[in-house]
Amino acid sequence: MMIVRHAAHRDLDDIYRLAQRAGESGIGLTSLPQNKEILAERITRTTRTLDGLSERCEASYLFVLEDTSIHKIVGVSAIEVAVGLNEPFYNFRVAKQVHASKALNVYKTLDTLFLSNDHTGCSELCTLFLDPEYRKNQNGKFLSKVRFLFIAAFRSFFEERLIAEMRGFSDQNGQSPFWDSLGYLFFNMDFAAADYLSGVGQKAFIAELMPRFPVYVDLLSSEAREVIAEVHPQTLPAAKVLMSEGLKYQGYVDIFDAGPTLEANTAELRAVKESRLLKVKLTEQVESTDTHFLVANDQYQDYAVLLINNKVDESETLHLTAAQAQALNIAEHDQVRVLALEKMENN
């Protein structure tokens, strides 16, 4: 059985193994560094948040996908409650400037990049990684969409605006044409080093070295211009999942690789608008349907979610087996929060 729950310290070794696998997939997954101390701190932040001990600027939820048949953590995803309150949160705002002269009969619109802190205080979806061996049976969508269901259940803990930074383009050698054309000129370090420092929280160098004046896109190399707001091919499926839930590109990109920032109003998320509470009925055998459902117990500290295709009857009751109910830590007649995957996503 596959189940998503909060991360715990007993999961550290498995999470570290996932970080190593993420490192094998290339540069750009710096929110999951190959550093046990930092990963342990991520788990501690989750525990403190669940215990009500974290300030909003430190609050975070790290989820794990567990294959209960072998007691193995095979994926992670996370939510930061409010970014940029402890350390500045940077990105580029893609904008335009007009240069005109009536005397010379010249009117030209130029694309520009402005260093921005506009997303300060937003909630953020981050740290999504699934073991390549488990990229099947809709596990990726399950692991990603759990976060939306959690937000729907506990709206008051999150901000009105939600963002997600998508990995930008880099080649098979981990080289970013955007970084090579812009960032390297100011930082004098390679893309991997700068991205790692940012990922582990050492961001002061950004404020110290990044240009505060607008950068004219036309001055960048053609290779750099072409990848602005482009999603890395390996990240495109994850981006499509987020967009299906209501997030979209609004003109902000990462300062390192120019990957797009997706964003949405929390109230407009599909999970917030369409998830519903159903009563549970236990049965020895369940009738399956073509529709898959995320089913959550809505227990804040002991949160658990399954992905099932059990039938919902006409009385708005969800039929579960005893094993499914036990996994969710619920009993007959308890309520669960249910979100159907869009029909076109079932495969």
Tab-separated table of C-alpha atoms in Angstrom:
chain	number	residue	atom	x	y	z
A	1	MET	CA	0.000	0.000	0.000
A	2	MET	CA	1.203	3.519	-0.828
A	3	ILE	CA	0.521	6.182	1.792
A	4	VAL	CA	1.553	9.814	2.262
A	5	ARG	CA	2.164	11.142	5.775
A	6	HIS	CA	4.283	13.687	7.634
A	7	ALA	CA	8.019	13.025	7.688
A	8	ALA	CA	9.521	11.768	10.950
A	9	HIS	CA	13.110	11.424	12.136
A	10	ARG	CA	12.977	7.659	11.577
A	11	ASP	CA	12.736	8.474	7.849
A	12	LEU	CA	16.056	10.345	7.696
A	13	ASP	CA	18.144	7.579	6.120
A	14	ASP	CA	15.561	6.981	3.398
A	15	ILE	CA	15.212	10.712	2.718
A	16	TYR	CA	18.986	11.020	2.465
A	17	ARG	CA	18.979	8.170	-0.044
A	18	LEU	CA	16.377	10.068	-2.075
A	19	ALA	CA	18.572	13.177	-1.942
A	20	GLN	CA	21.396	11.122	-3.416
A	21	ARG	CA	19.097	9.885	-6.190
A	22	ALA	CA	17.991	13.461	-6.849
A	23	GLY	CA	21.630	14.469	-7.202
A	24	GLU	CA	22.046	11.834	-9.887
A	25	SER	CA	19.276	13.452	-11.929
A	26	GLY	CA	21.201	16.699	-12.399
A	27	ILE	CA	21.499	20.201	-10.982
A	28	GLY	CA	18.446	22.121	-9.846
A	29	LEU	CA	17.003	20.061	-6.968
A	30	THR	CA	18.781	22.025	-4.273
A	31	SER	CA	15.838	21.976	-1.861
A	32	LEU	CA	16.809	18.336	-1.269
A	33	PRO	CA	20.567	18.619	-0.591
A	34	GLN	CA	22.824	15.645	0.051
A	35	ASN	CA	23.417	16.817	3.605
A	36	LYS	CA	22.025	14.785	6.513
A	37	GLU	CA	22.246	17.669	8.966
A	38	ILE	CA	20.142	19.933	6.758
A	39	LEU	CA	17.650	17.148	6.013
A	40	ALA	CA	17.311	16.391	9.728
A	41	GLU	CA	16.607	20.078	10.322
A	42	ARG	CA	13.850	19.953	7.689
A	43	ILE	CA	12.218	17.115	9.626
A	44	THR	CA	12.635	18.998	12.910
A	45	ARG	CA	10.953	22.049	11.400
A	46	THR	CA	7.983	19.873	10.426
A	47	THR	CA	7.758	18.407	13.926
A	48	ARG	CA	7.945	21.831	15.558
A	49	THR	CA	5.338	23.198	13.157
A	50	LEU	CA	2.930	20.363	13.958
A	51	ASP	CA	3.499	20.928	17.682
A	52	GLY	CA	2.689	24.631	17.312
A	53	LEU	CA	6.216	25.700	18.267
A	54	SER	CA	7.310	27.403	15.028
A	55	GLU	CA	6.991	31.035	14.068
A	56	ARG	CA	5.345	31.560	10.694
A	57	CYS	CA	8.705	32.328	9.106
A	58	GLU	CA	10.007	28.872	10.118
A	59	ALA	CA	6.845	26.809	9.623
A	60	SER	CA	7.139	23.997	7.102
A	61	TYR	CA	5.554	20.651	6.270
A	62	LEU	CA	7.604	17.818	4.785
A	63	PHE	CA	5.586	14.861	3.487
A	64	VAL	CA	6.822	11.385	2.598
A	65	LEU	CA	5.397	8.714	0.324
A	66	GLU	CA	5.835	5.305	1.947
A	67	ASP	CA	5.581	1.884	0.367
A	68	THR	CA	4.163	0.154	3.432
A	69	SER	CA	4.744	-3.312	1.993
A	70	ILE	CA	8.494	-2.845	2.514
A	71	HIS	CA	8.437	0.121	4.952
A	72	LYS	CA	10.426	2.291	2.556
A	73	ILE	CA	10.191	6.027	1.859
A	74	VAL	CA	10.127	6.481	-1.914
A	75	GLY	CA	9.213	10.145	-2.340
A	76	VAL	CA	9.022	13.540	-0.662
A	77	SER	CA	7.147	16.803	-1.140
A	78	ALA	CA	6.835	19.910	1.006
A	79	ILE	CA	5.110	23.203	1.727
A	80	GLU	CA	6.782	26.308	3.144
A	81	VAL	CA	4.180	28.348	5.012
A	82	ALA	CA	5.636	31.808	4.295
A	83	VAL	CA	8.838	32.468	2.358
A	84	GLY	CA	11.140	35.456	2.635
A	85	LEU	CA	10.358	36.445	6.224
A	86	ASN	CA	13.707	35.323	7.650
A	87	GLU	CA	15.866	35.785	4.571
A	88	PRO	CA	14.976	37.664	1.388
A	89	PHE	CA	13.237	35.630	-1.300
A	90	TYR	CA	14.511	36.662	-4.724
A	91	ASN	CA	13.388	36.207	-8.286
A	92	PHE	CA	13.313	38.216	-11.492
A	93	ARG	CA	10.170	40.002	-12.611
A	94	VAL	CA	9.939	39.917	-16.392
A	95	ALA	CA	8.811	43.363	-17.497
A	96	LYS	CA	9.024	45.853	-20.349
A	97	GLN	CA	10.533	49.291	-20.735
A	98	VAL	CA	9.758	51.695	-23.541
A	99	HIS	CA	12.507	53.816	-25.086
A	100	ALA	CA	11.161	56.496	-27.393
A	101	SER	CA	12.297	59.655	-29.139
A	102	LYS	CA	9.921	61.784	-31.188
A	103	ALA	CA	12.838	63.718	-32.632
A	104	LEU	CA	14.386	60.546	-34.046
A	105	ASN	CA	11.062	58.837	-34.709
A	106	VAL	CA	12.142	55.892	-32.555
A	107	TYR	CA	9.830	53.834	-30.380
A	108	LYS	CA	11.175	50.594	-28.978
A	109	THR	CA	9.828	48.219	-26.337
A	110	LEU	CA	12.501	46.226	-24.534
A	111	ASP	CA	12.106	43.175	-22.299
A	112	THR	CA	13.786	43.587	-18.915
A	113	LEU	CA	14.478	41.599	-15.757
A	114	PHE	CA	14.002	43.325	-12.384
A	115	LEU	CA	15.353	41.778	-9.181
A	116	SER	CA	12.246	41.291	-7.055
A	117	ASN	CA	11.063	40.358	-3.574
A	118	ASP	CA	7.413	40.442	-4.651
A	119	HIS	CA	6.629	36.949	-3.339
A	120	THR	CA	7.688	37.704	0.218
A	121	GLY	CA	5.185	36.107	2.600
A	122	CYS	CA	3.689	33.685	0.059
A	123	SER	CA	3.275	29.992	0.801
A	124	GLU	CA	5.432	27.789	-1.417
A	125	LEU	CA	5.199	24.273	-2.816
A	126	CYS	CA	8.672	22.739	-2.969
A	127	THR	CA	10.949	19.695	-2.570
A	128	LEU	CA	9.094	17.295	-4.848
A	129	PHE	CA	11.063	14.165	-5.672
A	130	LEU	CA	9.979	10.606	-6.399
A	131	ASP	CA	12.253	7.584	-6.661
A	132	PRO	CA	12.533	6.803	-10.396
A	133	GLU	CA	11.503	3.188	-9.750
A	134	TYR	CA	8.143	4.423	-8.443
A	135	ARG	CA	7.288	6.808	-11.272
A	136	LYS	CA	4.219	4.825	-12.232
A	137	ASN	CA	0.654	4.148	-11.075
A	138	GLN	CA	0.060	7.900	-10.644
A	139	ASN	CA	2.434	8.064	-7.673
A	140	GLY	CA	3.882	11.367	-8.886
A	141	LYS	CA	0.497	13.062	-9.068
A	142	PHE	CA	-0.426	11.558	-5.707
A	143	LEU	CA	2.704	12.894	-4.011
A	144	SER	CA	2.280	16.370	-5.501
A	145	LYS	CA	-1.467	16.792	-5.040
A	146	VAL	CA	-1.440	15.720	-1.397
A	147	ARG	CA	-0.162	19.212	-0.616
A	148	PHE	CA	-3.234	20.835	-2.131
A	149	LEU	CA	-5.524	18.591	-0.107
A	150	PHE	CA	-3.641	19.482	3.085
A	151	ILE	CA	-3.981	23.193	2.300
A	152	ALA	CA	-7.708	22.714	1.658
A	153	ALA	CA	-8.133	21.082	5.069
A	154	PHE	CA	-6.076	23.627	7.014
A	155	ARG	CA	-6.538	26.888	5.108
A	156	SER	CA	-5.889	29.140	8.102
A	157	PHE	CA	-2.280	27.945	8.349
A	158	PHE	CA	-1.396	29.197	4.866
A	159	GLU	CA	-1.159	32.481	3.017
A	160	GLU	CA	-3.585	33.821	0.433
A	161	ARG	CA	-1.004	33.386	-2.327
A	162	LEU	CA	0.733	30.130	-3.263
A	163	ILE	CA	3.817	29.799	-5.472
A	164	ALA	CA	6.014	27.045	-6.871
A	165	GLU	CA	9.400	27.547	-8.532
A	166	MET	CA	9.972	25.287	-11.516
A	167	ARG	CA	13.408	24.005	-12.435
A	168	GLY	CA	14.737	25.890	-15.437
A	169	PHE	CA	16.614	24.556	-18.421
A	170	SER	CA	20.114	23.136	-18.092
A	171	ASP	CA	21.929	20.835	-20.489
A	172	GLN	CA	23.071	17.254	-19.948
A	173	ASN	CA	26.229	18.563	-18.282
A	174	GLY	CA	24.288	20.691	-15.819
A	175	GLN	CA	25.181	23.951	-17.544
A	176	SER	CA	22.583	26.722	-17.560
A	177	PRO	CA	22.805	29.072	-20.565
A	178	PHE	CA	20.966	31.738	-18.578
A	179	TRP	CA	23.451	31.554	-15.723
A	180	ASP	CA	26.419	31.545	-18.081
A	181	SER	CA	25.129	34.689	-19.793
A	182	LEU	CA	24.171	36.649	-16.665
A	183	GLY	CA	24.790	35.236	-13.203
A	184	TYR	CA	28.347	34.113	-13.814
A	185	LEU	CA	29.349	37.658	-14.738
A	186	PHE	CA	28.433	38.889	-11.250
A	187	PHE	CA	29.142	35.856	-9.055
A	188	ASN	CA	32.258	34.366	-10.650
A	189	MET	CA	31.186	30.853	-9.655
A	190	ASP	CA	29.615	28.045	-11.613
A	191	PHE	CA	25.889	27.407	-11.656
A	192	ALA	CA	26.035	24.315	-9.437
A	193	ALA	CA	27.894	26.129	-6.649
A	194	ALA	CA	25.581	29.154	-6.642
A	195	ASP	CA	22.439	27.033	-6.772
A	196	TYR	CA	23.659	24.822	-3.919
A	197	LEU	CA	24.486	27.792	-1.677
A	198	SER	CA	21.025	29.210	-2.262
A	199	GLY	CA	19.394	25.835	-1.650
A	200	VAL	CA	21.050	25.386	1.751
A	201	GLY	CA	20.049	28.867	2.884
A	202	GLN	CA	23.229	30.862	2.252
A	203	LYS	CA	21.595	33.643	0.257
A	204	ALA	CA	23.361	36.785	1.459
A	205	PHE	CA	25.627	36.716	-1.590
A	206	ILE	CA	22.599	37.283	-3.831
A	207	ALA	CA	21.830	40.662	-2.281
A	208	GLU	CA	25.508	41.575	-2.220
A	209	LEU	CA	26.329	40.716	-5.829
A	210	MET	CA	23.195	40.680	-7.980
A	211	PRO	CA	22.527	43.814	-10.084
A	212	ARG	CA	19.837	46.081	-8.650
A	213	PHE	CA	19.184	47.822	-11.936
A	214	PRO	CA	17.059	46.264	-14.687
A	215	VAL	CA	18.796	43.790	-16.967
A	216	TYR	CA	17.959	44.204	-20.649
A	217	VAL	CA	17.109	40.790	-22.066
A	218	ASP	CA	18.432	41.732	-25.514
A	219	LEU	CA	21.931	42.003	-24.022
A	220	LEU	CA	21.909	38.317	-23.059
A	221	SER	CA	23.018	35.563	-25.396
A	222	SER	CA	20.403	34.110	-27.731
A	223	GLU	CA	20.691	30.798	-25.850
A	224	ALA	CA	19.889	32.558	-22.566
A	225	ARG	CA	16.951	34.476	-24.021
A	226	GLU	CA	15.414	31.291	-25.382
A	227	VAL	CA	15.254	29.563	-21.976
A	228	ILE	CA	13.669	32.378	-19.947
A	229	ALA	CA	10.545	30.908	-18.298
A	230	GLU	CA	11.229	27.493	-19.866
A	231	VAL	CA	10.691	24.427	-17.664
A	232	HIS	CA	13.343	21.708	-17.624
A	233	PRO	CA	12.067	18.688	-19.612
A	234	GLN	CA	12.358	16.437	-16.545
A	235	THR	CA	10.233	18.886	-14.535
A	236	LEU	CA	7.545	19.451	-17.161
A	237	PRO	CA	5.237	16.648	-15.896
A	238	ALA	CA	5.335	18.139	-12.383
A	239	ALA	CA	4.572	21.595	-13.780
A	240	LYS	CA	1.560	20.247	-15.672
A	241	VAL	CA	0.202	18.720	-12.455
A	242	LEU	CA	0.470	22.077	-10.680
A	243	MET	CA	-1.186	23.907	-13.557
A	244	SER	CA	-4.056	21.410	-13.515
A	245	GLU	CA	-4.659	22.482	-9.907
A	246	GLY	CA	-4.873	26.174	-10.772
A	247	LEU	CA	-1.312	27.539	-10.748
A	248	LYS	CA	-0.003	29.512	-13.723
A	249	TYR	CA	2.957	31.569	-14.854
A	250	GLN	CA	2.606	35.267	-14.007
A	251	GLY	CA	5.879	36.752	-15.216
A	252	TYR	CA	8.463	35.783	-12.577
A	253	VAL	CA	11.535	33.590	-13.113
A	254	ASP	CA	14.357	32.151	-11.036
A	255	ILE	CA	17.483	34.302	-10.812
A	256	PHE	CA	19.801	31.355	-11.467
A	257	ASP	CA	18.287	29.304	-14.302
A	258	ALA	CA	15.277	31.483	-15.318
A	259	GLY	CA	12.807	28.694	-14.552
A	260	PRO	CA	9.239	30.031	-14.232
A	261	THR	CA	7.444	30.664	-10.956
A	262	LEU	CA	3.881	29.329	-10.991
A	263	GLU	CA	1.356	30.947	-8.677
A	264	ALA	CA	-2.293	31.058	-7.667
A	265	ASN	CA	-4.664	32.461	-5.096
A	266	THR	CA	-5.137	29.753	-2.479
A	267	ALA	CA	-8.912	30.190	-2.575
A	268	GLU	CA	-8.913	29.348	-6.289
A	269	LEU	CA	-7.121	26.007	-5.991
A	270	ARG	CA	-9.109	23.076	-7.343
A	271	ALA	CA	-8.644	21.155	-4.094
A	272	VAL	CA	-10.040	24.044	-2.072
A	273	LYS	CA	-13.092	24.393	-4.302
A	274	GLU	CA	-13.806	20.744	-5.099
A	275	SER	CA	-12.640	18.567	-2.196
A	276	ARG	CA	-15.493	17.295	-0.029
A	277	LEU	CA	-16.070	15.512	3.246
A	278	LEU	CA	-17.615	12.039	3.053
A	279	LYS	CA	-18.599	9.502	5.684
A	280	VAL	CA	-16.855	6.147	5.714
A	281	LYS	CA	-18.514	2.763	5.483
A	282	LEU	CA	-16.384	-0.333	6.039
A	283	THR	CA	-16.843	-3.301	3.754
A	284	GLU	CA	-14.966	-6.503	3.025
A	285	GLN	CA	-14.941	-5.881	-0.706
A	286	VAL	CA	-15.112	-2.542	-2.472
A	287	GLU	CA	-16.404	-1.821	-5.932
A	288	SER	CA	-13.849	-0.002	-8.050
A	289	THR	CA	-14.458	2.824	-10.529
A	290	ASP	CA	-12.519	4.548	-13.291
A	291	THR	CA	-12.043	7.604	-11.070
A	292	HIS	CA	-9.169	7.782	-8.626
A	293	PHE	CA	-9.500	9.686	-5.354
A	294	LEU	CA	-7.130	11.210	-2.859
A	295	VAL	CA	-8.571	10.294	0.543
A	296	ALA	CA	-7.248	12.071	3.653
A	297	ASN	CA	-8.068	11.650	7.323
A	298	ASP	CA	-7.755	15.422	8.049
A	299	GLN	CA	-5.909	14.682	11.296
A	300	TYR	CA	-3.460	17.559	11.546
A	301	GLN	CA	-0.651	15.876	13.476
A	302	ASP	CA	-1.246	12.345	12.192
A	303	TYR	CA	-2.096	13.257	8.616
A	304	ALA	CA	-2.404	10.324	6.218
A	305	VAL	CA	-3.591	10.068	2.620
A	306	LEU	CA	-4.313	7.173	0.261
A	307	LEU	CA	-4.904	7.112	-3.483
A	308	ILE	CA	-7.780	4.738	-4.243
A	309	ASN	CA	-10.452	4.107	-6.859
A	310	ASN	CA	-13.221	2.937	-4.525
A	311	LYS	CA	-16.816	3.698	-5.415
A	312	VAL	CA	-18.734	6.543	-3.747
A	313	ASP	CA	-22.387	5.536	-3.399
A	314	GLU	CA	-25.474	7.687	-3.952
A	315	SER	CA	-25.669	8.614	-0.265
A	316	GLU	CA	-22.254	10.293	-0.528
A	317	THR	CA	-20.595	7.507	1.448
A	318	LEU	CA	-17.119	6.212	0.698
A	319	HIS	CA	-16.591	2.484	1.015
A	320	LEU	CA	-13.234	1.451	2.498
A	321	THR	CA	-11.720	-1.870	3.446
A	322	ALA	CA	-10.587	-2.439	7.014
A	323	ALA	CA	-6.959	-2.239	5.864
A	324	GLN	CA	-7.526	1.127	4.195
A	325	ALA	CA	-9.306	2.485	7.265
A	326	GLN	CA	-6.516	1.253	9.513
A	327	ALA	CA	-3.911	2.942	7.319
A	328	LEU	CA	-5.835	6.208	7.654
A	329	ASN	CA	-6.380	5.705	11.396
A	330	ILE	CA	-10.150	6.074	11.064
A	331	ALA	CA	-13.259	4.083	11.955
A	332	GLU	CA	-16.644	3.525	10.356
A	333	HIS	CA	-18.790	6.691	10.151
A	334	ASP	CA	-15.733	8.952	10.475
A	335	GLN	CA	-15.348	11.667	7.865
A	336	VAL	CA	-12.578	11.808	5.283
A	337	ARG	CA	-11.649	14.525	2.808
A	338	VAL	CA	-11.863	13.347	-0.790
A	339	LEU	CA	-10.585	14.888	-4.011
A	340	ALA	CA	-11.161	13.238	-7.369
A	341	LEU	CA	-8.432	13.385	-9.961
A	342	GLU	CA	-9.590	14.930	-13.201
A	343	LYS	CA	-10.925	12.284	-15.532
A	344	MET	CA	-8.402	13.072	-18.244
A	345	GLU	CA	-5.592	12.381	-15.770
A	346	ASN	CA	-6.651	8.797	-15.101
A	347	ASN	CA	-4.527	6.391	-17.062
